[in-house]
Short mmCIF file of C-alpha atoms in Angstrom, two decimals:
data_model
loop_
_atom_site.label_atom_id
_atom_site.label_comp_id
_atom_site.label_asym_id
_atom_site.label_seq_id
_atom_site.Cartn_x
_atom_site.Cartn_y
_atom_site.Cartn_z
CA UNK A 254 0.03 -0.10 -0.03
CA UNK A 255 2.89 2.39 0.76
CA UNK A 256 4.39 1.91 -2.73
CA UNK A 257 0.95 2.49 -4.31
CA UNK A 258 0.69 5.91 -2.28
CA UNK A 259 4.21 6.93 -3.11
CA UNK A 260 3.65 6.30 -6.85
CA UNK A 261 0.24 8.25 -6.75
CA UNK A 262 2.22 11.07 -4.96
CA UNK A 263 5.01 10.97 -7.64
CA UNK A 264 2.51 10.71 -10.33
CA UNK A 265 0.55 13.75 -9.23
CA UNK A 266 3.69 15.72 -8.56
CA UNK A 267 4.84 15.12 -12.32
CA UNK A 268 1.52 16.27 -13.48
CA UNK A 269 1.35 19.26 -11.36
CA UNK A 270 4.68 20.37 -12.97
CA UNK A 271 3.89 19.49 -16.26
CA UNK A 272 6.30 16.68 -17.03
CA UNK A 273 5.79 14.19 -19.60
CA UNK A 274 6.17 10.69 -18.50
CA UNK A 275 5.06 7.45 -19.13
CA UNK A 276 4.90 4.14 -16.92
CA UNK A 277 6.38 1.24 -18.33
CA UNK A 278 3.52 -1.17 -18.52
CA UNK A 279 0.80 1.22 -19.57
CA UNK A 280 1.76 3.55 -22.32
CA UNK A 281 -1.61 5.73 -21.72
CA UNK A 282 -1.21 6.09 -17.87
CA UNK A 283 -0.05 9.56 -18.08
CA UNK A 284 -2.78 10.56 -20.43
CA UNK A 285 -5.16 8.80 -17.89
CA UNK A 286 -3.84 10.62 -14.83
CA UNK A 287 -4.13 14.14 -16.77
CA UNK A 288 -7.69 13.39 -17.77
CA UNK A 289 -8.71 12.21 -14.26
CA UNK A 290 -7.36 15.46 -12.97
CA UNK A 291 -9.35 17.30 -15.67
CA UNK A 292 -6.36 18.64 -17.53
CA UNK A 293 -7.50 17.69 -21.18
CA UNK A 294 -4.73 19.62 -22.83
CA UNK A 295 -2.05 17.74 -21.21
CA UNK A 296 -4.16 14.35 -21.38
CA UNK A 297 -4.54 14.94 -25.12
CA UNK A 298 -0.90 15.59 -25.60
CA UNK A 299 0.23 12.40 -23.75
CA UNK A 300 -2.23 10.13 -25.50
CA UNK A 301 -1.18 11.32 -28.85
CA UNK A 302 2.50 10.43 -27.90
CA UNK A 303 1.18 7.01 -26.60
CA UNK A 304 -0.61 6.32 -29.98
CA UNK A 305 2.17 7.77 -31.98
CA UNK A 306 4.47 5.03 -30.44
CA UNK A 307 1.63 2.33 -30.61
CA UNK A 308 -0.41 3.15 -33.65
CA UNK A 309 -2.05 -0.29 -33.95
CA UNK A 310 -3.10 -0.63 -30.33
CA UNK A 311 -6.93 -0.58 -30.43
CA UNK A 312 -7.23 -0.14 -26.60
CA UNK A 313 -4.88 3.30 -26.71
CA UNK A 314 -7.16 4.38 -29.70
CA UNK A 315 -10.31 3.80 -27.33
CA UNK A 316 -8.60 5.69 -24.67
CA UNK A 317 -7.75 8.49 -27.04
CA UNK A 318 -11.18 8.61 -28.17
CA UNK A 319 -12.74 8.74 -24.52
CA UNK A 320 -10.18 11.55 -23.43
CA UNK A 321 -10.96 13.66 -26.62
CA UNK A 322 -14.80 13.14 -25.98
CA UNK A 323 -14.50 14.20 -22.39
CA UNK A 324 -12.42 17.20 -23.37
CA UNK A 325 -15.26 18.19 -25.87
CA UNK A 326 -13.25 17.47 -29.10
CA UNK A 327 -15.76 15.08 -30.61
CA UNK A 328 -13.92 15.07 -33.97
CA UNK A 329 -10.68 13.85 -32.64
CA UNK A 330 -12.37 11.21 -30.64
CA UNK A 331 -14.28 10.19 -33.87
CA UNK A 332 -10.94 9.97 -35.82
CA UNK A 333 -9.58 7.38 -33.32
CA UNK A 334 -12.57 5.38 -33.22
CA UNK A 335 -12.78 5.41 -37.02
CA UNK A 336 -9.11 3.84 -37.13
CA UNK A 337 -10.45 1.04 -34.73
CA UNK A 338 -13.62 0.33 -36.75
CA UNK A 339 -12.33 0.55 -40.15
CA UNK A 340 -8.53 -0.52 -39.81
CA UNK A 341 -7.85 -2.33 -36.61
CA UNK A 342 -11.05 -4.29 -35.69
CA UNK A 343 -13.65 -4.12 -38.56
CA UNK A 344 -15.75 -6.68 -36.85
CA UNK A 345 -15.94 -4.76 -33.65
CA UNK A 346 -19.39 -3.74 -33.09
CA UNK A 347 -18.65 -1.70 -30.07
CA UNK A 348 -16.54 0.51 -32.00
CA UNK A 349 -19.37 1.23 -34.35
CA UNK A 350 -21.76 1.89 -31.69
CA UNK A 351 -19.54 4.35 -29.95
CA UNK A 352 -19.03 6.03 -33.35
CA UNK A 353 -22.97 6.18 -33.75
CA UNK A 354 -23.18 7.77 -30.24
CA UNK A 355 -20.87 10.49 -30.80
CA UNK A 356 -22.09 11.31 -34.31
CA UNK A 357 -25.72 11.49 -32.46
CA UNK A 358 -24.14 14.06 -30.00
CA UNK A 359 -22.74 16.02 -32.95
CA UNK A 360 -26.26 16.08 -34.42
CA UNK A 361 -25.10 13.90 -37.68
CA UNK A 362 -27.86 11.62 -37.66
CA UNK A 363 -27.13 10.34 -41.14
CA UNK A 364 -23.58 9.34 -40.12
CA UNK A 365 -24.95 8.08 -36.75
CA UNK A 366 -27.48 5.84 -38.86
CA UNK A 367 -24.51 4.42 -40.84
CA UNK A 368 -22.58 3.56 -37.77
CA UNK A 369 -25.59 1.88 -36.10
CA UNK A 370 -26.46 0.04 -38.90
CA UNK A 371 -22.98 -1.62 -39.07
CA UNK A 372 -23.15 -2.34 -35.45
CA UNK A 373 -26.51 -3.87 -35.53
CA UNK A 374 -25.13 -6.20 -38.69
CA UNK A 375 -22.13 -7.17 -36.75
CA UNK A 376 -23.83 -7.74 -33.33
CA UNK A 377 -27.87 -8.01 -33.85
CA UNK A 378 -28.51 -8.84 -30.40
CA UNK A 379 -26.85 -5.86 -29.05
CA UNK A 380 -29.54 -3.68 -27.61
CA UNK A 381 -27.55 -0.35 -27.99
CA UNK A 382 -26.76 -1.10 -31.62
CA UNK A 383 -30.41 -2.10 -32.49
CA UNK A 384 -31.76 0.77 -30.43
CA UNK A 385 -29.59 3.15 -31.88
CA UNK A 386 -30.48 1.95 -35.39
CA UNK A 387 -34.13 2.37 -34.62
CA UNK A 388 -34.03 5.90 -33.48
CA UNK A 389 -31.62 7.14 -36.18
CA UNK A 390 -33.52 5.53 -39.02
CA UNK A 391 -36.95 6.76 -37.56
CA UNK A 392 -35.28 10.44 -37.67
CA UNK A 393 -34.31 10.15 -41.02
CA UNK A 394 -37.59 8.87 -42.12
CA UNK A 395 -36.71 5.31 -42.89
CA UNK A 396 -39.94 4.19 -41.77
CA UNK A 397 -39.77 0.44 -42.77
CA UNK A 398 -36.38 -0.04 -41.36
CA UNK A 399 -37.20 1.86 -38.23
CA UNK A 400 -40.25 -0.21 -37.62
CA UNK A 401 -38.22 -3.32 -38.06
CA UNK A 402 -35.34 -2.09 -35.72
CA UNK A 403 -38.02 -1.09 -32.95
CA UNK A 404 -39.56 -4.47 -33.22
CA UNK A 405 -36.02 -5.99 -32.73
CA UNK A 406 -35.45 -3.79 -29.87
CA UNK A 407 -38.58 -4.64 -28.16
CA UNK A 408 -37.76 -8.36 -28.66
CA UNK A 409 -34.40 -8.00 -27.10
CA UNK A 410 -35.83 -6.07 -24.15
CA UNK A 411 -38.38 -8.78 -23.57
CA UNK A 412 -35.75 -11.43 -23.76
CA UNK A 413 -33.58 -9.54 -21.51
CA UNK A 414 -36.55 -9.17 -19.01
CA UNK A 415 -37.31 -12.89 -18.99
CA UNK A 416 -33.61 -14.05 -18.74
CA UNK A 417 -33.09 -15.61 -15.15
CA UNK A 418 -31.78 -13.12 -12.57
CA UNK A 419 -28.53 -14.92 -12.38
CA UNK A 420 -27.81 -15.00 -16.07
CA UNK A 421 -27.94 -11.08 -16.34
#
């Protein structure tokens, strides 16, 4: 416990004086420390350094997306998620869901629809993918697709509610 406290103190001191650093096993640790302290300029600088040194690391790209999103830069967040979804893990429904959610926040319903549609194709039993598809298709006036997605959403919710409590 004392080592953990000492490391936290050193990490906090380093953050306070604006030093760049990285912890051996976790290239995104410095960025995370800055983000948790609400220092998004430093966090984004550190996460970009980590991503540059590990450009094919999906977890770092997701961390970068989260940090940029929390810092209010949705465009940069989307850029990192698109690399994950298109290049690094094209079969990853979660990346497409996250893109859909960010595009919805940005008011880009057509782009959100495309992302949710891809997510629902990859994970037809994922309630977030299907509900996002239903809502975005409805907003765009794709009535037949929205109706089918709403029905699938209702079925998923019903299955979820019928599942035994210990299976949830």
